[in-house]
Tab-separated table of C-alpha atoms and ligand atoms in Angstrom:
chain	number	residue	atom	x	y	z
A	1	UNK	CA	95.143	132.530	61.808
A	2	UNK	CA	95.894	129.351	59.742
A	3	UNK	CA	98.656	130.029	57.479
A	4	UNK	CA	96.998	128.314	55.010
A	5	UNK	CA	94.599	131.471	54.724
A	6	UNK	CA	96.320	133.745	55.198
A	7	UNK	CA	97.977	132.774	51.487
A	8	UNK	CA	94.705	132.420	49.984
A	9	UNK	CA	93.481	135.845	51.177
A	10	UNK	CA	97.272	137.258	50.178
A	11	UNK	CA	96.255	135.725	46.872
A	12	UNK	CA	92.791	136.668	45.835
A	13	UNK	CA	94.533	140.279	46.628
A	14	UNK	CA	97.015	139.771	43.839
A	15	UNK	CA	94.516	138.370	41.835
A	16	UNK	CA	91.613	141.438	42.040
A	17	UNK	CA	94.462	143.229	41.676
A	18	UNK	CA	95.764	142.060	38.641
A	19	UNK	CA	92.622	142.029	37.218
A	20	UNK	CA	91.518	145.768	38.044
A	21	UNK	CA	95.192	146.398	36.299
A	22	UNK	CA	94.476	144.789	32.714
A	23	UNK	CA	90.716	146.358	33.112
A	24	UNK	CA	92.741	149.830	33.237
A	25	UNK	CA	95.373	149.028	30.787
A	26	UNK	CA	92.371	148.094	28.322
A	27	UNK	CA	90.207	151.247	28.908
A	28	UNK	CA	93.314	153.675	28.938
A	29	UNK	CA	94.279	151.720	24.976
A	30	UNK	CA	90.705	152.046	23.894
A	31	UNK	CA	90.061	155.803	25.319
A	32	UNK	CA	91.672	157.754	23.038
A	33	UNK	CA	90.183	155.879	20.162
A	34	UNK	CA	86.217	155.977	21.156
A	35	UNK	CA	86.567	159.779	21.830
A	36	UNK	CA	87.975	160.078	18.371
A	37	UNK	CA	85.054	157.786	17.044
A	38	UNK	CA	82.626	159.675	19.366
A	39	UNK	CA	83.980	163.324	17.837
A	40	UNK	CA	84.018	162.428	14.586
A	41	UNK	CA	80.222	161.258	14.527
A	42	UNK	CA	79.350	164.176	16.811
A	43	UNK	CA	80.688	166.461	13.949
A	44	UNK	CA	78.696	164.409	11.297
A	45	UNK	CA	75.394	165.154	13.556
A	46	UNK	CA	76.137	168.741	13.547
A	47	UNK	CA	76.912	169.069	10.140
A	48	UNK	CA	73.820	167.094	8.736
A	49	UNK	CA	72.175	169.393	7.083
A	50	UNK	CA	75.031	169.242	3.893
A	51	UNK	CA	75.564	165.695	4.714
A	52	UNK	CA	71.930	164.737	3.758
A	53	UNK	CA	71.973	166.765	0.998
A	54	UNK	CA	75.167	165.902	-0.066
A	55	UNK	CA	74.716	162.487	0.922
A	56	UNK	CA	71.798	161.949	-0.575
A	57	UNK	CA	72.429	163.255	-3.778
A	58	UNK	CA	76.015	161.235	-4.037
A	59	UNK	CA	74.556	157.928	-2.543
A	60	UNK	CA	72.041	157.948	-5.183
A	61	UNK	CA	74.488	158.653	-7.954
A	62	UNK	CA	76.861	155.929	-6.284
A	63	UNK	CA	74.365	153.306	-6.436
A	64	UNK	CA	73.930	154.184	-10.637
A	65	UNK	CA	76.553	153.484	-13.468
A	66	UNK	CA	78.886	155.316	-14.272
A	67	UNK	CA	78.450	157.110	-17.286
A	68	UNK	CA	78.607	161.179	-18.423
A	69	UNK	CA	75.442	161.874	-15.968
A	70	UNK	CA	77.026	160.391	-13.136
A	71	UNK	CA	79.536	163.232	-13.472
A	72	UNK	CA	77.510	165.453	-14.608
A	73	UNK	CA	75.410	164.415	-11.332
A	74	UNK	CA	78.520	164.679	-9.229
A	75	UNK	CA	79.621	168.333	-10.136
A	76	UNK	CA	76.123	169.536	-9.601
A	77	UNK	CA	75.825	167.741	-5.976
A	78	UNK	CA	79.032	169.574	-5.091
A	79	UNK	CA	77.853	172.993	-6.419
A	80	UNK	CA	74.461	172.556	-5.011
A	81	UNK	CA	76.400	172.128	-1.580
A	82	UNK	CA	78.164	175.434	-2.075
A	83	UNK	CA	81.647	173.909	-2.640
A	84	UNK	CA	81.716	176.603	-5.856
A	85	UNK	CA	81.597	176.046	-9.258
A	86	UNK	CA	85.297	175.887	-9.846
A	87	UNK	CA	86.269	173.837	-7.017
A	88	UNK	CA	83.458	171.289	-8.054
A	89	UNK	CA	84.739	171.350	-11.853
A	90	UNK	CA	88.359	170.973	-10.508
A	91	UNK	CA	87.331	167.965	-7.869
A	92	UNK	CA	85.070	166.448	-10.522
A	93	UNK	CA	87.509	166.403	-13.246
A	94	UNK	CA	90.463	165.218	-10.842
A	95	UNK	CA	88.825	161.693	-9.569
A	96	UNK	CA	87.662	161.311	-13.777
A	97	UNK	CA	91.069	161.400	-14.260
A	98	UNK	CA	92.171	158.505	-11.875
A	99	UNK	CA	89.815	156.406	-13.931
A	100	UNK	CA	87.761	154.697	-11.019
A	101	UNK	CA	86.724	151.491	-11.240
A	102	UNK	CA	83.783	151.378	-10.062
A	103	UNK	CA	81.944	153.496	-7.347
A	104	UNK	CA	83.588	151.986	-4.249
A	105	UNK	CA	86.926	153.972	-5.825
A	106	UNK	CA	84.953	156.824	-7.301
A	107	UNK	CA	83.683	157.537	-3.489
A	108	UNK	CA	87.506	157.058	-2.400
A	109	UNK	CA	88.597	159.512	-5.180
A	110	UNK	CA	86.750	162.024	-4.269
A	111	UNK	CA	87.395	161.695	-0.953
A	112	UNK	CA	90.933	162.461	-1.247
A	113	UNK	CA	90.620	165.065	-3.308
A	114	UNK	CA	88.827	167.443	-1.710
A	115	UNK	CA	90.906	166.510	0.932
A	116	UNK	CA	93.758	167.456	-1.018
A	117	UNK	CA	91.665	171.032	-2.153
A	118	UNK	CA	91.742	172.032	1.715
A	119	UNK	CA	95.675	171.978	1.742
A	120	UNK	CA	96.312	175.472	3.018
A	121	UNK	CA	98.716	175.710	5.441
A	122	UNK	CA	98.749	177.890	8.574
A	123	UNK	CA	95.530	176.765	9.566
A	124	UNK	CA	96.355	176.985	13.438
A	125	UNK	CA	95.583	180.359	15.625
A	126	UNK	CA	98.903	182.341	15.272
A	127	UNK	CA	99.472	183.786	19.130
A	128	UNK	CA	103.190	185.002	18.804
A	129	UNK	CA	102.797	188.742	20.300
A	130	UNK	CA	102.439	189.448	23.746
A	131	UNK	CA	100.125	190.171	23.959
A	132	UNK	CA	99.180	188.313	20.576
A	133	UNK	CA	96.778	190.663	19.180
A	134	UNK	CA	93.076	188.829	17.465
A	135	UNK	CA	91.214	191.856	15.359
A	136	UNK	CA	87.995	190.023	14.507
A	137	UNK	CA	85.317	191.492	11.830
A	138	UNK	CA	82.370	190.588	9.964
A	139	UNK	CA	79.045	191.892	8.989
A	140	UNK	CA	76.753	191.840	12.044
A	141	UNK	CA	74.659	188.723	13.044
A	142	UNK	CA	76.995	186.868	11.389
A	143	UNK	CA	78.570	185.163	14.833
A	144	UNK	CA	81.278	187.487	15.639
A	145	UNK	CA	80.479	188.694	19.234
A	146	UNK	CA	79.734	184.500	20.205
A	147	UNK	CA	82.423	183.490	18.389
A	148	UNK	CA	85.325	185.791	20.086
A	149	UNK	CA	83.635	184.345	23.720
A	150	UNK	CA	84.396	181.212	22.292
A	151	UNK	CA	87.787	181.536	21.238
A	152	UNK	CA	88.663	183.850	24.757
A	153	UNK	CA	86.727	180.391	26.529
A	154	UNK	CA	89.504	178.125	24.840
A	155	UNK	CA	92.020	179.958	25.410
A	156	UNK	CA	91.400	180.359	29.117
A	157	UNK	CA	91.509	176.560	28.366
A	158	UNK	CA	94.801	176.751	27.464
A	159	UNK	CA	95.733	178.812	30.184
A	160	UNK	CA	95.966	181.829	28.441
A	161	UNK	CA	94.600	185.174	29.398
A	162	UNK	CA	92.925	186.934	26.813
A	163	UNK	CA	91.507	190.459	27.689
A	164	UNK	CA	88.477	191.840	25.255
A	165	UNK	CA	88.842	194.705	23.435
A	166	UNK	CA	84.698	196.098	22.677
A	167	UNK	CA	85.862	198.428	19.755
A	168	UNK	CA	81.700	198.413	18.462
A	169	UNK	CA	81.249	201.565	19.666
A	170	UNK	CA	78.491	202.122	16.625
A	171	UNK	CA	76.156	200.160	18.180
A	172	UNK	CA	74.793	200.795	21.878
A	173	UNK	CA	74.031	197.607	22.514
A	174	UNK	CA	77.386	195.806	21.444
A	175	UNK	CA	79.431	196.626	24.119
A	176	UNK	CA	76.616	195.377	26.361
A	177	UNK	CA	76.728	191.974	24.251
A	178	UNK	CA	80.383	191.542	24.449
A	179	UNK	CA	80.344	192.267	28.448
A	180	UNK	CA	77.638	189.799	29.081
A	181	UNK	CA	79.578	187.034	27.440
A	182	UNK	CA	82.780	188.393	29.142
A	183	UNK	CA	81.113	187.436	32.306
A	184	UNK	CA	80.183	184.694	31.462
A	185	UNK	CA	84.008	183.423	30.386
A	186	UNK	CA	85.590	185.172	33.279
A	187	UNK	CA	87.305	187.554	31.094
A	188	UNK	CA	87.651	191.495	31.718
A	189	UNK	CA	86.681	194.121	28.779
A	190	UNK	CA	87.697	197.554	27.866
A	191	UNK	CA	85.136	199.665	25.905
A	192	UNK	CA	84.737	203.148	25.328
A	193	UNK	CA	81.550	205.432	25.311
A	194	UNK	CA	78.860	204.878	22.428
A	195	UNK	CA	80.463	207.231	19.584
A	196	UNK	CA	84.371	206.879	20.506
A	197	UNK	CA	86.841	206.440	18.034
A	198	UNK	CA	86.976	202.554	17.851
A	199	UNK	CA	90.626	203.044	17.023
A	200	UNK	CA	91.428	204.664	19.987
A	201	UNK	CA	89.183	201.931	22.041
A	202	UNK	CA	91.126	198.988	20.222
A	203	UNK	CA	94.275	200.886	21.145
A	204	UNK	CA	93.591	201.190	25.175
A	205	UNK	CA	92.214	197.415	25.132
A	206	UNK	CA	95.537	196.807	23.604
A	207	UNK	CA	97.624	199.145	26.122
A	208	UNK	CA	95.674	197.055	29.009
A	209	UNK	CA	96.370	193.664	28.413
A	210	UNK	CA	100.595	195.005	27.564
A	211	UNK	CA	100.680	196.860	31.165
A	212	UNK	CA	98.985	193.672	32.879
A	213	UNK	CA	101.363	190.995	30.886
A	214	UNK	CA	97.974	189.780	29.585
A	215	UNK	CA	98.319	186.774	27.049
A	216	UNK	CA	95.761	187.695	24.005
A	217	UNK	CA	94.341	190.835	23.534
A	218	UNK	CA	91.016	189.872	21.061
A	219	UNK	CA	89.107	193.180	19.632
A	220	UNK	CA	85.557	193.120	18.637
A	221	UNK	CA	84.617	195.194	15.907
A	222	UNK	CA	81.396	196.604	14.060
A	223	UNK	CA	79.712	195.314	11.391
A	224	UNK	CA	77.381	197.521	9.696
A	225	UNK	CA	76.005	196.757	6.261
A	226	UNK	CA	75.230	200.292	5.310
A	227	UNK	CA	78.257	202.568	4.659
A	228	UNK	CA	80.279	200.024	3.655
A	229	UNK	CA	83.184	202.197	2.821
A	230	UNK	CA	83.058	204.342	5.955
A	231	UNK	CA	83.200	200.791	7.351
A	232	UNK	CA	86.430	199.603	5.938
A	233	UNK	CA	87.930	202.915	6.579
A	234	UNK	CA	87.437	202.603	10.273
A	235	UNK	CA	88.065	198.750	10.167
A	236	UNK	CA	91.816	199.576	8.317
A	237	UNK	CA	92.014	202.423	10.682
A	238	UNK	CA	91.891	199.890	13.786
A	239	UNK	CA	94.151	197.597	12.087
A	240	UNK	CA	97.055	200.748	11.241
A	241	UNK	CA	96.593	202.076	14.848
A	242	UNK	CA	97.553	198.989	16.711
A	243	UNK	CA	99.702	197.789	14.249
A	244	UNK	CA	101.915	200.368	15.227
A	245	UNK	CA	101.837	199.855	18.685
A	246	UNK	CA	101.964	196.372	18.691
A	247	UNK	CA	104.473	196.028	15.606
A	248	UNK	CA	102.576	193.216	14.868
A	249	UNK	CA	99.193	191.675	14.599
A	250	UNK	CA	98.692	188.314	15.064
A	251	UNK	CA	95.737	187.437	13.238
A	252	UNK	CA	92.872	189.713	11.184
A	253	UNK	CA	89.908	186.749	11.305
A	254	UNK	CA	86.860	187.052	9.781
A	255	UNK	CA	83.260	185.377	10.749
A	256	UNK	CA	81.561	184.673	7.968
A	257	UNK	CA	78.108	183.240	7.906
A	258	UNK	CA	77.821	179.957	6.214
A	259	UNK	CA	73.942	180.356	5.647
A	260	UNK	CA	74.869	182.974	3.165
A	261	UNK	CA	76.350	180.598	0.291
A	262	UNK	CA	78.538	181.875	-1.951
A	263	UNK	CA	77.466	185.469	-1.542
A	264	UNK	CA	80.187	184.912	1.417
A	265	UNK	CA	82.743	184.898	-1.051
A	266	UNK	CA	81.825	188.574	-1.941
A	267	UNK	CA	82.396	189.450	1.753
A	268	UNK	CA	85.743	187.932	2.031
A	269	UNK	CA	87.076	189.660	-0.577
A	270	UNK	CA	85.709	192.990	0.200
A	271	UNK	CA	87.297	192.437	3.917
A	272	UNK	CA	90.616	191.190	2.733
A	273	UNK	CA	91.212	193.676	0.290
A	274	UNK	CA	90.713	196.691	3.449
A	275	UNK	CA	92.009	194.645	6.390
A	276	UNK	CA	94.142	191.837	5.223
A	277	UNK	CA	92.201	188.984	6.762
A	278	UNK	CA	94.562	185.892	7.711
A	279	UNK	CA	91.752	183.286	8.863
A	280	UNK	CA	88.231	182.497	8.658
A	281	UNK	CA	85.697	181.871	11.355
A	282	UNK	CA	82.859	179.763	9.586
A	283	UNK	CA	80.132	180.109	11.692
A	284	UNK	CA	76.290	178.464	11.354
A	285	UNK	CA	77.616	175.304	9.782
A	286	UNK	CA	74.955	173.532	11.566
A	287	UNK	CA	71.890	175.461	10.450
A	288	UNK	CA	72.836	174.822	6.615
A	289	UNK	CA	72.860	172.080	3.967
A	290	UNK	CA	75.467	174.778	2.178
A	291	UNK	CA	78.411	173.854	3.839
A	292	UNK	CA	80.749	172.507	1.167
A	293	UNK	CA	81.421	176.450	1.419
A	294	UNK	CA	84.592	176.131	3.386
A	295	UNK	CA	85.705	174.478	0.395
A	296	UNK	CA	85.003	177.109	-2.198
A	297	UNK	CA	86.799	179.919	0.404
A	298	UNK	CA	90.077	177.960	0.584
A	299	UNK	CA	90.036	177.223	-3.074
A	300	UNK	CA	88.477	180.360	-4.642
A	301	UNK	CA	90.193	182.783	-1.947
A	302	UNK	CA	93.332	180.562	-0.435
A	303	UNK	CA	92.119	181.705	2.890
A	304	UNK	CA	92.400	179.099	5.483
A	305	UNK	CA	88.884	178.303	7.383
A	306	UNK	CA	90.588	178.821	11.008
A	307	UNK	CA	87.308	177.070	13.170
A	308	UNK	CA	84.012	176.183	12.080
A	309	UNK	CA	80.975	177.235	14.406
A	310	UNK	CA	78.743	174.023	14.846
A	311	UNK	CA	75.820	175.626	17.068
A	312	UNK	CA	75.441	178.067	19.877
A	313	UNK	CA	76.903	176.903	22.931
A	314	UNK	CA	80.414	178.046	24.402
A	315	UNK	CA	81.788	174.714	23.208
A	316	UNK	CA	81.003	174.493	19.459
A	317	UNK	CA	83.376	176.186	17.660
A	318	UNK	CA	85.911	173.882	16.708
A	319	UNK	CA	89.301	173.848	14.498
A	320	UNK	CA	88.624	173.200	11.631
A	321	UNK	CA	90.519	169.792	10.421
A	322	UNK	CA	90.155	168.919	6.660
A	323	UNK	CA	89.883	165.292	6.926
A	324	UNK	CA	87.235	164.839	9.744
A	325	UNK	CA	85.453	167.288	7.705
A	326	UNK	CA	85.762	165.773	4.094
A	327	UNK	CA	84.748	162.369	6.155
A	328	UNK	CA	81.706	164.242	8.225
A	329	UNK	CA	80.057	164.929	4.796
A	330	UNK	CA	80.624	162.023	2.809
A	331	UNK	CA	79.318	159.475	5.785
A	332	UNK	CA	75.968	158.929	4.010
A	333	UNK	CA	77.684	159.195	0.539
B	1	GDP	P1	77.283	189.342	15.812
B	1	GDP	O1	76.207	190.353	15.537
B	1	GDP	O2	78.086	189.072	14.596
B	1	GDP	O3	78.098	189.666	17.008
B	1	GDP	O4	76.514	187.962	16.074
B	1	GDP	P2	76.217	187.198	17.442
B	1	GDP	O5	77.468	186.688	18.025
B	1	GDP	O6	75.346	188.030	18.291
B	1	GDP	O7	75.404	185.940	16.862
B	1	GDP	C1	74.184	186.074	16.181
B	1	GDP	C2	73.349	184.819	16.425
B	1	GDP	O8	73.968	183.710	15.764
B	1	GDP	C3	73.232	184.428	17.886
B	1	GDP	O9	71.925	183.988	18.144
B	1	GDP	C4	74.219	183.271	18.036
B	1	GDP	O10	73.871	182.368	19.057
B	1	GDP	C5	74.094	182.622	16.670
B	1	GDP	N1	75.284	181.825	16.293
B	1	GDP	C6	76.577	182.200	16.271
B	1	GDP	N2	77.367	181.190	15.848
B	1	GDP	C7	76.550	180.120	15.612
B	1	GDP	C8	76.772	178.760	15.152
B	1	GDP	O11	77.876	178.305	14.851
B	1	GDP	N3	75.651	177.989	15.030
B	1	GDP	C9	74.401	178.443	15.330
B	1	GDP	N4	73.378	177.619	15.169
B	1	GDP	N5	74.178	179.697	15.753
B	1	GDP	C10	75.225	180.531	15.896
C-alpha cells in the first residue's frame, strides 16, 4: 500500500479518536449535573400538590407590594400548607426582619430560612448494630408495611442484608402483606402465628438475622387505632425486649401520613412519648397540597423527617434533603 495512505488512514484513526475522547470527557462533566437538574424537578413534580398551592398563593403575593397584608398573606400561605402556626410566625417574622428590598429578596429570605428551620441534625439512617436493629410504627394505612420494603429495597442497594421481622401479629392479613413485599425485594421474614406475643416475634426476627450475620434486622409493627394504650404498651414492650438483647436499637422510625395535616403532630407525640421515636418516615407527600408539614414536625417536635414517601412504587421514598425540598416548593413561588 502507498505509504502515503497508510498515514492518512493512521490519521483519521487519531482523529475519530480524539474526537469520541472530548465527546466522553464532555458527557462524563455534564452527567452528574443533568441528573441533579433532572432529580430536583422530578421531586418538584411529585410534590405539586403544596407547590401549587403554595406557589400560587406566594407568586401572587410576590407580584403585590409589600405592605402589612403581604405578610399577613405570607404567614397564612405557610399555615395553609401545614408548615404550623408557629413555624410560619417564626419564618414570617425572620425574613421581616432582614428588611427585604423588594420581592426578588423577600422570595430569597424566605428561602433560607426555612432552610435554616430544617437544621436538625442526624438526619441519616443510623445502622451501627449488627445487626442494626429498625423498629418501625405508625397507625395503620399510614405507609408503614410499603415503606419498610422500601427501605429493606435500598439497602439491598447498598449491599446490605436486611431480614424482616412481621411483629403484626394483630392483624391476619399483615404478615401476609409484609411477605408479599418480602418477595418481591428478595428478602426473608420471620413471623409468628396470628395472636403471638409480638415481642417474642420481634425477638426471634432479631435472634435470626444475629445467628446468620445478617446486616439490618427491620420489625414491622401494628397499628391499631382502637386501644390506643394497649397499643403503646405492646409497642414499648417490643422496644424493652430487644433492647435488651440487642443492647441497642438503632433507630425507632415512625410513618406518619402527610394527608393527615397537623393532626400528625398529635401522633408523633403520642408515639415518642411510649417508644422514643428517633426519625420520621413522611409518607403520601405526593397525594397532598399539605406538605409544608415536615416543617412543622422538625420545628414543633425537633424530630428529624428521615425520608419522604413521594408515591407508591419501590423507588419513591427518598432522603429527605432540606434544600431540594425548600427549593421543590418554592419553584412556582
Ligand atoms: P400500612 O397499613 O401502614 O402498612 O400501609 P401500607 O404500606 O399498606 O400502605 C397503605 C397504602 O398507602 C398503600 O396503597 C400504599 O401503596 C400507599 N402508600 C404508601 N406510601 C405512599 C406514598 O408515599 N405515596 C402514595 N401515593 N401512596 C403511598
Amino acid at each position: 500500500m502507498d505509504p502515503l495512505y497508510v498515514i492518512l488512514i493512521a490519521l483519521a484513526v487519531v482523529l475519530a479518536f480524539v474526537v469520541l475522547m472530548v465527546r466522553f470527557r464532555r458527557r462524563e462533566a455534564e452527567g452528574p449535573e443533568s441528573t441533579a437538574a433532572a432529580q430536583k424537578s422530578s421531586l418538584a413534580a411529585r410534590l405539586a400538590k403544596t407547590r401549587e398551592a403554595l406557589g400560587g398563593r406566594l407568586h401572587a403575593l410576590f407580584t403585590g407590594s409589600m405592605d402589612a397584608v403581604f405578610w399577613e398573606g405570607l404567614e397564612e400561605a405557610l399555615i395553609a400548607a401545614d408548615v404550623g402556626v408557629t413555624a410560619s410566625t417564626e419564618v414570617v417574622g425572620r425574613v421581616r426582619q432582614r428588611n427585604p428590598a423588594n420581592s426578588d429578596e423577600a422570595r430569597q429570605a424566605l428561602r433560607e430560612e426555612l432552610i435554616r428551620l430544617l437544621g436538625l441534625e442526624g438526619r441519616a439512617l443510623a445502622l451501627a448494630g449488627r445487626p442494626a436493629v429498625v423498629i418501625v410504627v405508625g397507625v395503620n394505612g399510614t405507609g408503614k408495611t410499603t415503606s419498610i420494603a422500601k427501605l429493606a429495597n435500598q439497602m439491598k442497594a447498598r449491599g446490605l442484608v436486611p431480614l424482616l421481622g412481621a411483629a403484626d401479629t394483630f392483624r391476619a392479613a399483615a404478615d401476609q402483606q409484609l411477605r408479599t413485599w418480602a418477595d418481591r425485594v428478595e428478602v426473608e421474614v420471620v413471623g409468628g402465628q396470628a395472636g403471638a406475643d409480638p415481642a417474642s416475634v420481634a425477638f426471634d426476627a432479631y435472634q435470626a438475622a444475629r445467628a446468620r450475620g445478617l446486616d439490618v434486622v427491620i420489625i414491622d409493627t401494628a397499628g391499631r387505632l382502637h386501644s390506643k394504650s394497649n397499643l403503646m404498651d405492646e409497642l414499648s414492650k417490643v422496644v424493652r425486649v430487644v433492647g435488651r438483647e440487642a443492647e441497642h436499637i438503632d433507630e425507632v422510625l415512625l410513618v406518619l401520613d402527610a394527608t393527615t395535616g397537623q393532626n400528625g403532630i398529635a401522633q408523633v407525640r403520642q408515639f415518642t412519648e411510649a417508644v422514643g421515636v428517633t426519625g420520621i418516615v413522611l409518607t403520601k407527600m405526593d397525594g397532598t397540597a399539605r406538605g409544608g408539614l415536615a416543617i412543622a414536625v422538625e420545628r414543633e417536635l425537633g424530630m428529624p423527617v428521615k425520608f419522604i414517601g413521594i408515591g407508591e412504587g419501590m423507588d419513591d421514598l427518598i432522603p429527605f434533603e432540606p434544600e431540594a425540598f425548600v427549593d421543590a416548593l418554592l419553584e412556582d413561588a
